[in-house]
Coordinates of C-alpha atoms and ligand atoms in Angstrom, one line a residue:
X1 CA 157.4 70.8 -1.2
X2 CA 155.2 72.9 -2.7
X3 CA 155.4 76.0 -4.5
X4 CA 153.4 78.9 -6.5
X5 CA 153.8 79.4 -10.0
X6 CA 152.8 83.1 -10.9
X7 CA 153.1 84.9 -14.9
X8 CA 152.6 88.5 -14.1
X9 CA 150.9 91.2 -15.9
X10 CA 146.9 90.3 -15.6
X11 CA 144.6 92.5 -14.1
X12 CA 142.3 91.5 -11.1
X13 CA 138.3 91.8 -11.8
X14 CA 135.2 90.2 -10.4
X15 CA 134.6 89.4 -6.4
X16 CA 136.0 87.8 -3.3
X17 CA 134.9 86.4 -0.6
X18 CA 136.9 87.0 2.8
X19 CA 137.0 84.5 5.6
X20 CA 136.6 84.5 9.2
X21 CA 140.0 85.8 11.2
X22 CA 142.9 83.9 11.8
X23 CA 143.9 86.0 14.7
X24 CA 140.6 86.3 16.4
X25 CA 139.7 82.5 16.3
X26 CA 142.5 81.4 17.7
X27 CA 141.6 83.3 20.4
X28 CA 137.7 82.7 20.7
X29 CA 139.3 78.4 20.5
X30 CA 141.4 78.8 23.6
X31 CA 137.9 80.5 25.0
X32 CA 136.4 76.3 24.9
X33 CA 138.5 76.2 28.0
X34 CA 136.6 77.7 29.7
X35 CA 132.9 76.1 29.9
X36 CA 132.1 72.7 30.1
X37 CA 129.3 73.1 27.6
X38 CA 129.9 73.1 23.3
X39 CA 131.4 76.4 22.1
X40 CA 130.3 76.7 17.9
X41 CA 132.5 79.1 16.1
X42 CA 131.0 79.7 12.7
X43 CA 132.6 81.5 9.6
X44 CA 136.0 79.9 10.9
X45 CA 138.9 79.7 8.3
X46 CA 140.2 76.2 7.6
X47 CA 144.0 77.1 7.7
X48 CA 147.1 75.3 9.2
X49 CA 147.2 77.8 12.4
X50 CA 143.5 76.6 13.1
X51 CA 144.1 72.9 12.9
X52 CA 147.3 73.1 15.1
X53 CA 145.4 74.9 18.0
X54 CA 142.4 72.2 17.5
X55 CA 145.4 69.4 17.7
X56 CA 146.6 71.3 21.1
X57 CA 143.2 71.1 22.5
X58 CA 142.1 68.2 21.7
X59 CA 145.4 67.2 23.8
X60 CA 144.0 69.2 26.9
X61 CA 140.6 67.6 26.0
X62 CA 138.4 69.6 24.2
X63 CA 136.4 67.9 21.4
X64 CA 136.4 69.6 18.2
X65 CA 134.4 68.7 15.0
X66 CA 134.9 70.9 11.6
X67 CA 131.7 71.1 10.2
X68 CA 130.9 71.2 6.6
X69 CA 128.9 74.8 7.2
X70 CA 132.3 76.3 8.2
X71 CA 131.5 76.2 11.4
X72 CA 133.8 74.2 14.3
X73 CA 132.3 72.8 17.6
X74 CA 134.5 72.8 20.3
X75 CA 133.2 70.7 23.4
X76 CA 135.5 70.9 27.0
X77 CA 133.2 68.4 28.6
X78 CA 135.8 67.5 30.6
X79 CA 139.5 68.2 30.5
X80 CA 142.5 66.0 30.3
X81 CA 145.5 67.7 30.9
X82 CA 146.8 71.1 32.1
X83 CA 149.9 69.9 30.0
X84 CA 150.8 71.6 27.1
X85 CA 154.1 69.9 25.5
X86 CA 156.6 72.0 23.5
X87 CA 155.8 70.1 20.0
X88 CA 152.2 71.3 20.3
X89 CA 153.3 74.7 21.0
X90 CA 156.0 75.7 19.6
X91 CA 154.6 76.5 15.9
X92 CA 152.3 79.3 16.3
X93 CA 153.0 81.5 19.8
X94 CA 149.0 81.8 19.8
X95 CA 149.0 78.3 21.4
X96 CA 150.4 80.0 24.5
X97 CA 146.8 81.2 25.0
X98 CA 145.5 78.5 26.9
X99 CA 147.5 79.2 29.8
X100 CA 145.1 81.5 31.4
X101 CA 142.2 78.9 31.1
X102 CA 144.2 76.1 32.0
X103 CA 144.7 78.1 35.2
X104 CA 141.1 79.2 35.7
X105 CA 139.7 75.2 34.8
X106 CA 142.6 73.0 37.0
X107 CA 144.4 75.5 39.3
X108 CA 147.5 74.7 38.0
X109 CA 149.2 74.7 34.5
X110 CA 152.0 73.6 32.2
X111 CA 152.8 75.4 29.2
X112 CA 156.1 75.3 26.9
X113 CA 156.7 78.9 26.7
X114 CA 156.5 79.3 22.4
X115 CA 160.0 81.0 22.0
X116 CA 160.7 83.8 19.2
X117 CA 159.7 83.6 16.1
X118 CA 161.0 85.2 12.3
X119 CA 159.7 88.5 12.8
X120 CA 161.0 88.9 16.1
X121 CA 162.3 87.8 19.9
X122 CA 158.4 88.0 20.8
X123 CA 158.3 87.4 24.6
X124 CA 155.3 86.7 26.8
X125 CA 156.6 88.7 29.9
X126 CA 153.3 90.5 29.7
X127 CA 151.5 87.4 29.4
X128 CA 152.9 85.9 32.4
X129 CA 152.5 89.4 34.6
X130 CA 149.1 89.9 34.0
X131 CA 148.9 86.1 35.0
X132 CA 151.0 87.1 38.3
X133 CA 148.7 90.0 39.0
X134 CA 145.9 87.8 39.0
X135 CA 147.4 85.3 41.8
X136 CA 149.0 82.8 39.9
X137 CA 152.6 82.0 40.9
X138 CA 154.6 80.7 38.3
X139 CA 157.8 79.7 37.6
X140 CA 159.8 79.4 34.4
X141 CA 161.3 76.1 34.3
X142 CA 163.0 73.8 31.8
X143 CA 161.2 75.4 28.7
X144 CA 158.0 75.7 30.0
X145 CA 155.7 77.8 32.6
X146 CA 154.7 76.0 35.5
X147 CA 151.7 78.1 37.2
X148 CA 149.4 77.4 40.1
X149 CA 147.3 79.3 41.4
X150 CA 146.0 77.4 44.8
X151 CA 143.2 80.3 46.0
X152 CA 142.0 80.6 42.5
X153 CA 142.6 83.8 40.5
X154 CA 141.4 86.7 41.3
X155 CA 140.9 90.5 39.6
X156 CA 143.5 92.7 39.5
X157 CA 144.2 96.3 38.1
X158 CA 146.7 95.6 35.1
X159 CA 148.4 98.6 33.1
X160 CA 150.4 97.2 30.3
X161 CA 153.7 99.2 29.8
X162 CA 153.0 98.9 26.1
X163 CA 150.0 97.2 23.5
X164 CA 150.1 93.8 23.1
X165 CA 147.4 92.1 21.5
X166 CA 148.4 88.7 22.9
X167 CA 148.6 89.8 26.4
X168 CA 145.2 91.6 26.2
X169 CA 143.8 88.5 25.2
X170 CA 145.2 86.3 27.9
X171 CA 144.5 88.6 30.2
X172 CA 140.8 88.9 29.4
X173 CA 140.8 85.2 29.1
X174 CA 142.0 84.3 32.3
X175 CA 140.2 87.4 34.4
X176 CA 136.6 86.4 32.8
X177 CA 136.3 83.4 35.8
X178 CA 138.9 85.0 38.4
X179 CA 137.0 86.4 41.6
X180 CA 136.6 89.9 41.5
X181 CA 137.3 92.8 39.2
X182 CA 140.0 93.4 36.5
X183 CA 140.8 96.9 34.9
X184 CA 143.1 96.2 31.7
X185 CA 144.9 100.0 31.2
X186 CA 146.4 100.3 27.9
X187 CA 144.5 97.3 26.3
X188 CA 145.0 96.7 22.8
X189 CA 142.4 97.6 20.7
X190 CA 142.2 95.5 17.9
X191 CA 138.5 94.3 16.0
X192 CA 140.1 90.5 17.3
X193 CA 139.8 91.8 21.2
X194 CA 136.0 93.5 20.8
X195 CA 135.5 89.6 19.0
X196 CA 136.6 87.8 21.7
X197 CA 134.7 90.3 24.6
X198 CA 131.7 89.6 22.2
X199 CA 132.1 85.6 22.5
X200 CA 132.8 85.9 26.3
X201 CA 129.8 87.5 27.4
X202 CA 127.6 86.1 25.4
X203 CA 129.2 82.9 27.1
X204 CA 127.9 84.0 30.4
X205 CA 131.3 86.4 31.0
X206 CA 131.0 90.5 32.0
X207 CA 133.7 92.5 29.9
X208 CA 133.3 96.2 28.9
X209 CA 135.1 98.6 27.1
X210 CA 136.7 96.3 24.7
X211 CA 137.7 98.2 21.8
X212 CA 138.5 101.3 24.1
X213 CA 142.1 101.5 25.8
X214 CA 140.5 100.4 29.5
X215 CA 138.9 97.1 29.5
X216 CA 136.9 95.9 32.8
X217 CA 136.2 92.2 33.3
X218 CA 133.6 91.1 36.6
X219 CA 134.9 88.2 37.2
X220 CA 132.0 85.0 37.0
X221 CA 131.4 81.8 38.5
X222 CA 131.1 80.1 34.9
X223 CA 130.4 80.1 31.9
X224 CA 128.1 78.2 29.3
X225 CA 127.6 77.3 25.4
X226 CA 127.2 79.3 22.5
X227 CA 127.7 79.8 18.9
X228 CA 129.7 82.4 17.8
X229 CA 130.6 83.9 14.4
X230 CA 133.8 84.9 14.2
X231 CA 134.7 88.4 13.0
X232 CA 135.9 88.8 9.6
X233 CA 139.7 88.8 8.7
X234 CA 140.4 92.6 7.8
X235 CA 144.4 91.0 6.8
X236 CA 142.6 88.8 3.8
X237 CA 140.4 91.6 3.3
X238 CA 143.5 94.5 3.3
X239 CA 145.4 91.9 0.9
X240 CA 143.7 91.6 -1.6
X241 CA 142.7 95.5 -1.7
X242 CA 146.7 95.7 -1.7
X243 CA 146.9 92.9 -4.5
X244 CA 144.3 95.2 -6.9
X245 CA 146.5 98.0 -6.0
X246 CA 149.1 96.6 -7.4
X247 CA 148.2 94.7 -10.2
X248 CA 145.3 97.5 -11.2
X249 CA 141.8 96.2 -11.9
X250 CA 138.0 96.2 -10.0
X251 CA 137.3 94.3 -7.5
X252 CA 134.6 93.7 -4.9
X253 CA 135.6 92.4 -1.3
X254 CA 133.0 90.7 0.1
X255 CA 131.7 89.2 3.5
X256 CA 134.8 91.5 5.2
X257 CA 134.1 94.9 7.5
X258 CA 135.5 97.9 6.0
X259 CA 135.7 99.9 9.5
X260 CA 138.4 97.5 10.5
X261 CA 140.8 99.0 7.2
X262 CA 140.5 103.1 8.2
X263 CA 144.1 103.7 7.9
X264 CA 144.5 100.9 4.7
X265 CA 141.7 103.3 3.0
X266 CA 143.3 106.0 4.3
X267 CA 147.3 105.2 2.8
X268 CA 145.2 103.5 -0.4
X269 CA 143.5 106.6 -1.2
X270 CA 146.9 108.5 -1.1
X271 CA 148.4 106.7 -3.8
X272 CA 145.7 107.2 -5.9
X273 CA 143.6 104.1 -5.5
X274 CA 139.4 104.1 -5.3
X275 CA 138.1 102.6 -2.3
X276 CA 134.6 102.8 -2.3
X277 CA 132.9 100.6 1.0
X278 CA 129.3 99.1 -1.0
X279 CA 127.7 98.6 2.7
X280 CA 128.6 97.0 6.1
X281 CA 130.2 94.4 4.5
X282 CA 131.7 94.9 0.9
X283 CA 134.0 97.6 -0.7
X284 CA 135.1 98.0 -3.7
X285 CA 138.5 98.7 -5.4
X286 CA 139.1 100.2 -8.4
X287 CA 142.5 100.9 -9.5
X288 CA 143.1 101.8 -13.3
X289 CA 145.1 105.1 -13.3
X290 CA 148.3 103.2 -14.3
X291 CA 151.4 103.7 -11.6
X292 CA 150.5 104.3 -7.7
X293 CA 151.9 107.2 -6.3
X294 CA 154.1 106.5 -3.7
X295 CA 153.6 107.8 0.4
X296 CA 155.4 107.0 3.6
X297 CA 153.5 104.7 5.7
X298 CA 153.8 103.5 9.4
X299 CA 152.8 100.5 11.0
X300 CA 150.9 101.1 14.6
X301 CA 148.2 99.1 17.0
X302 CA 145.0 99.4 16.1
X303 CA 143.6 101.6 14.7
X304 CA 146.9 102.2 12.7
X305 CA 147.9 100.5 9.9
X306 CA 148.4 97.3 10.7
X307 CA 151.5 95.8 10.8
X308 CA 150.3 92.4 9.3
X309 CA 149.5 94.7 6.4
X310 CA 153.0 95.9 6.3
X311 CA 155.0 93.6 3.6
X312 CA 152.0 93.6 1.2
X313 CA 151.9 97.6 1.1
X314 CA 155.8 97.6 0.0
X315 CA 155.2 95.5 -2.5
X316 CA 152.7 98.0 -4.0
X317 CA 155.4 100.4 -3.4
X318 CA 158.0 98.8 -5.5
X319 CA 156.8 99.6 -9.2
X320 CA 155.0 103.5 -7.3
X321 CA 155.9 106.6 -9.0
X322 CA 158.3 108.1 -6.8
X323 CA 159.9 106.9 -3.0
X324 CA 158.3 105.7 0.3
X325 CA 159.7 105.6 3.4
X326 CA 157.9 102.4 5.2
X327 CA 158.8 102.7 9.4
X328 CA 157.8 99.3 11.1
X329 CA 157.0 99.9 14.9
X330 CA 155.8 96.8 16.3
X331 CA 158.4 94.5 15.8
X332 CA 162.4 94.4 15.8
X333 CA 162.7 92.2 12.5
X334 CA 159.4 92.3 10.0
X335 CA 161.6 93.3 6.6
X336 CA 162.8 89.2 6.0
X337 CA 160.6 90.4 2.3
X338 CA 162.8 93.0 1.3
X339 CA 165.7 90.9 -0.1
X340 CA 163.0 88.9 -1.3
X341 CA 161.4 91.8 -3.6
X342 CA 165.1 93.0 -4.6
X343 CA 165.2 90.0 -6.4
X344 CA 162.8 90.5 -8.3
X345 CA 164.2 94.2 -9.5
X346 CA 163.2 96.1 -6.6
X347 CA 164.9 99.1 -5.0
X348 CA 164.4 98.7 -1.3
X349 CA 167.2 99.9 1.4
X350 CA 166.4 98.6 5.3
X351 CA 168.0 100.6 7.6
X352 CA 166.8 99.6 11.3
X353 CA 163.5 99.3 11.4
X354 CA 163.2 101.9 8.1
X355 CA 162.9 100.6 4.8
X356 CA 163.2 103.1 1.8
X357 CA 161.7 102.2 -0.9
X358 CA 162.3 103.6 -4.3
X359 CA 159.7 102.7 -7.2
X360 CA 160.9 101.0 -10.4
X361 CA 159.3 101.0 -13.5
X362 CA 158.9 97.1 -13.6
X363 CA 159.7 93.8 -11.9
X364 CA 160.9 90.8 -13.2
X365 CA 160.0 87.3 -12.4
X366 CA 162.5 85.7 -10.6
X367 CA 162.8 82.7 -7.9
X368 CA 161.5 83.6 -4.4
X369 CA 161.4 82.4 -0.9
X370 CA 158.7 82.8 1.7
X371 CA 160.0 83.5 5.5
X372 CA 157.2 84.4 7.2
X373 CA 153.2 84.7 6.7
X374 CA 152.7 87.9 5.8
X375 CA 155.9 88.6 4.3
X376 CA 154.9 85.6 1.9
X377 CA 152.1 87.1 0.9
X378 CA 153.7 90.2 -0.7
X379 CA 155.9 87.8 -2.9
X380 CA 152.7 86.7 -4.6
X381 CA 151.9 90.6 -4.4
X382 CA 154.4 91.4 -6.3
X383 CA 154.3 88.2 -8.6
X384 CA 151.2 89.3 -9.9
X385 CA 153.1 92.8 -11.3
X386 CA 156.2 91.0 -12.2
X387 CA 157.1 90.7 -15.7
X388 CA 157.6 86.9 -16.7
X389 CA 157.2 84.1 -14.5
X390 CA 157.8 84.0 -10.7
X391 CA 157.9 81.1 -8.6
X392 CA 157.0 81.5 -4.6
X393 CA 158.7 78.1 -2.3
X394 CA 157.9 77.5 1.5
X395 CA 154.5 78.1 0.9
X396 CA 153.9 76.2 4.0
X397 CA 153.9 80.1 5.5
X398 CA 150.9 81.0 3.2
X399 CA 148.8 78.1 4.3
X400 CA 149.0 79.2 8.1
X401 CA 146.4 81.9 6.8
X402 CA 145.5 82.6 3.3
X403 CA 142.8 80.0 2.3
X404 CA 142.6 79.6 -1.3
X405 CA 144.6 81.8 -2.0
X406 CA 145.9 80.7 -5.4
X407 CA 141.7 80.1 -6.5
X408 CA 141.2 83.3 -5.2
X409 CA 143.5 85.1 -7.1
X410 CA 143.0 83.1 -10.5
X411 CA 139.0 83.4 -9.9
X412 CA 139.9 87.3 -10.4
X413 CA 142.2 86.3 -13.4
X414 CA 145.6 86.0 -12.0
X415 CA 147.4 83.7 -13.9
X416 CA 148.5 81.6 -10.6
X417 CA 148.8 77.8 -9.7
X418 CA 150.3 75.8 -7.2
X419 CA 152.7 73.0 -8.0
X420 CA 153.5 69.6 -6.0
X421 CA 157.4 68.9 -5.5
Ligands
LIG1 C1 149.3 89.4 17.3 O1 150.5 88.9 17.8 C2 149.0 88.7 16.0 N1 149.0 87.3 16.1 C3 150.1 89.1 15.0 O2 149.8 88.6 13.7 C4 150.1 90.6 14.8 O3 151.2 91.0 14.0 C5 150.3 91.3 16.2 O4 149.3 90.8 17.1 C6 150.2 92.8 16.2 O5 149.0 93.2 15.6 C7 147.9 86.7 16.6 O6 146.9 87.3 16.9 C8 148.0 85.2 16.6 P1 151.6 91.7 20.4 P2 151.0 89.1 19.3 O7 151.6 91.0 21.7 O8 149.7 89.1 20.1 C9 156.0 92.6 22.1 C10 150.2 87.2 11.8 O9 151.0 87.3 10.8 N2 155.6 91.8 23.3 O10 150.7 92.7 20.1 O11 152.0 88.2 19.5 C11 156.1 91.8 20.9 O12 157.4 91.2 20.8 C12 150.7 87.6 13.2 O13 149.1 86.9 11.7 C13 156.5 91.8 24.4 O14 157.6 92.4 24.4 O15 151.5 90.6 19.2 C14 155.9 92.9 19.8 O16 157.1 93.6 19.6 C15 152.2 87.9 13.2 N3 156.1 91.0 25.5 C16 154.9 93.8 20.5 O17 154.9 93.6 21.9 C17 154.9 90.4 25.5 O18 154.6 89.7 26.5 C18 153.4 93.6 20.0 O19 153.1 92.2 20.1 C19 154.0 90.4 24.4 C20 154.4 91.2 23.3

């Protein structure tokens, strides 16, 4: 298996180029469901998650051609199957997604139901609610929802007892052919959502308000073609900001949106960093004052600090001057990196869903393990601050959605390599 090699103690300098989102192109591919005509996606990340929802679709029988421009053409000519098995679902709960269209294209639907994950139990009751409201009848049944919706769906005033950025997204992907009107109340509000209402109606689809807590979707008889570019990925971008943080340096981020960061700027600016956005697209991070100071931070929906952000701030937070108390709202079970990071010296105490975390003057290298995404990320955070040599395994994690990551970080002098075995 392989692993990342990391000697600590280089500064970051130079530029880097962010991708297109994970979390928003998963999305906009489930959205090839839904017309019978080629869907282009351009500035799409080639990562694990991506090519795992292109294997699930190509099951249902949508077309899909990675393109040497970065772009992917998706093409749901016509569909095969309104199956979706539990091995090409049960990775990445994203892939649970395509119940909604599978609904709108066939009438009926079924779709292994993704189970919990790491950070978390992660259920899709308000997924499968929102699907309710909208006429489907569905029934949970040996692993997997089994939906039909005979008349067709139809609109249907939805108010979501609390965010969720999944169930926004089904939601909107499932009411954009449904007859009639649907009112999303409490809709999440996350850049990835305003992407997706972006794709849809330029696809033929009528959605307002995205972005905004109340989202309306006029249903449509059907939708057509287009070529999209996806939005960037503000978590790549909101790394490696974190990453100069913590290893000190200058460093431009380019081909990301600084809007989408407010409350990253916002916490990086309180522990003394320099975030200074160049124009639409670039900002720049300068960070050469020695120690950060440390702050409290808590995670929120957008356009809070963002939970996917979480792990890579306390790593910053383990060599700060002084404690932070980091509170983690959004799910039950996103500290797997704090043992991780004690490993390698730091002083971090979880209690709930609090973690304390008290600065030490240095790290040491040390053997880690990644258990999650994210969380893997702030290994290599704090790899790049350790002293001596530290040595990430599972990577696997990392490749779901960090691309390059290891060139990335040595093309801004980390001294960082992956190893085979
Ligand atoms: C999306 O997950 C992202 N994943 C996550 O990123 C991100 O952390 C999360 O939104 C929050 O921003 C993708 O977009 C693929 P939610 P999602 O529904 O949609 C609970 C990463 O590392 N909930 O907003 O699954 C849920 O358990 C990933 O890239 C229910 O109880 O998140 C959680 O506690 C990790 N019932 C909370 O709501 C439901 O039906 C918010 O989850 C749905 C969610």
């Amino acid at each position: 298996m392989d692993r990342i090699l990391i000697k600590g103690g280089n500064t970051l300098s130079g530029s880097v180029r962010i991708n297109g989102a994970k979390n928003s192109a998963l999305k906009l591919m489930a959205a090839a469901l839904l017309t019978d005509e080629p869907l282009i996606l351009t500035n799409m990340p080639d990562l694990a998650d991506s090519r795992f929802m292109a294997h699930l679709l190509n099951h249902l029988g949508v077309e899909t051609e990675r393109r040497d421009d970065r772009a992917m053409v998706l093409h749901g000519k016509t569909l095969a199957t309104p199956f979706a098995p539990y091995d090409l679902v049960r990775k990445m709960r994203a892939t649970f997604n395509v119940l909604g269209p599978l609904i709108a294209r066939h009438g009926h639907a079924r779709v292994s139901l993704p189970g919990g994950c790491a950070i978390g139990a992660r259920p899709v009751d308000l997924h499968l609610k929102a699907l309710q409201a909208m006429g489907a009848q569905i029934e949970l049944e040996e692993g997997y929802a089994v939906a039909k919706a005979p008349k067709g769906l139809h609109g249907a005033l939805i108010n979501f007892p609390f965010i969720s950025v999944g169930a926004t997204e089904h939601a909107m992907l499932a009411a954009v052919l449904a007859d009639g009107d649907t009112v999303l109340e409490n809709a999440a509000r996350e850049p990835e959502i305003t992407d997706l209402a972006d794709c849809l109606n330029a696809m033929g689809a009528s959605v307002s308000g995205a972005g905004g807590a109340t989202i309306t979707i006029r249903g449509v008889g059907s939708l057509h073609g287009h070529t999209h570019r996806v939005v960037p990925d503000r978590i790549e971008a909101g790394t490696y900001a974190l990453a100069v943080a913590a290893a000190g340096g200058d460093v431009r981020i380019e081909n990301c949106a600084p809007e989408h960061l407010g409350a990253l700027w916002d916490r990086m600016r309180a522990i003394g960093v320099t975030v200074e956005p160049q124009d639409a697209q670039c900002v720049r991070i300068v960070q050469n004052n020695g120690r950060c100071a440390a702050v409290d931070m808590e995670t929120q929906a957008y356009p809070g600090f963002p939970t996917d952000l979480q792990a890579q701030f306390m790593a910053v937070m383990c060599c700060a001057d002084g404690a932070s108390i980091i509170r983690e709202t959004i799910f039950e079970n996103r500290f797997m990196h704090a043992p991780e990071l004690v490993r390698l010296g730091a002083d971090i105490m979880v209690h709930g869903r609090e973690a304390v975390v008290r600065g030490v003057p240095v790290l040491h290298g040390a053997p880690v393990m990644a258990t999650d995404l994210r969380a893997s990320v702030s290994l290599v955070i704090a790899g790049l601050i350790a002293q001596g040599n530290t040595e990430v395994s599972r990577i696997y994690h990392l490749d779901r959605g960090f691309e390059g990551l290891e060139q990335k970080l040595s093309a801004l002098g980390a001294d960082i390599k992956r190893v085979s075995g």
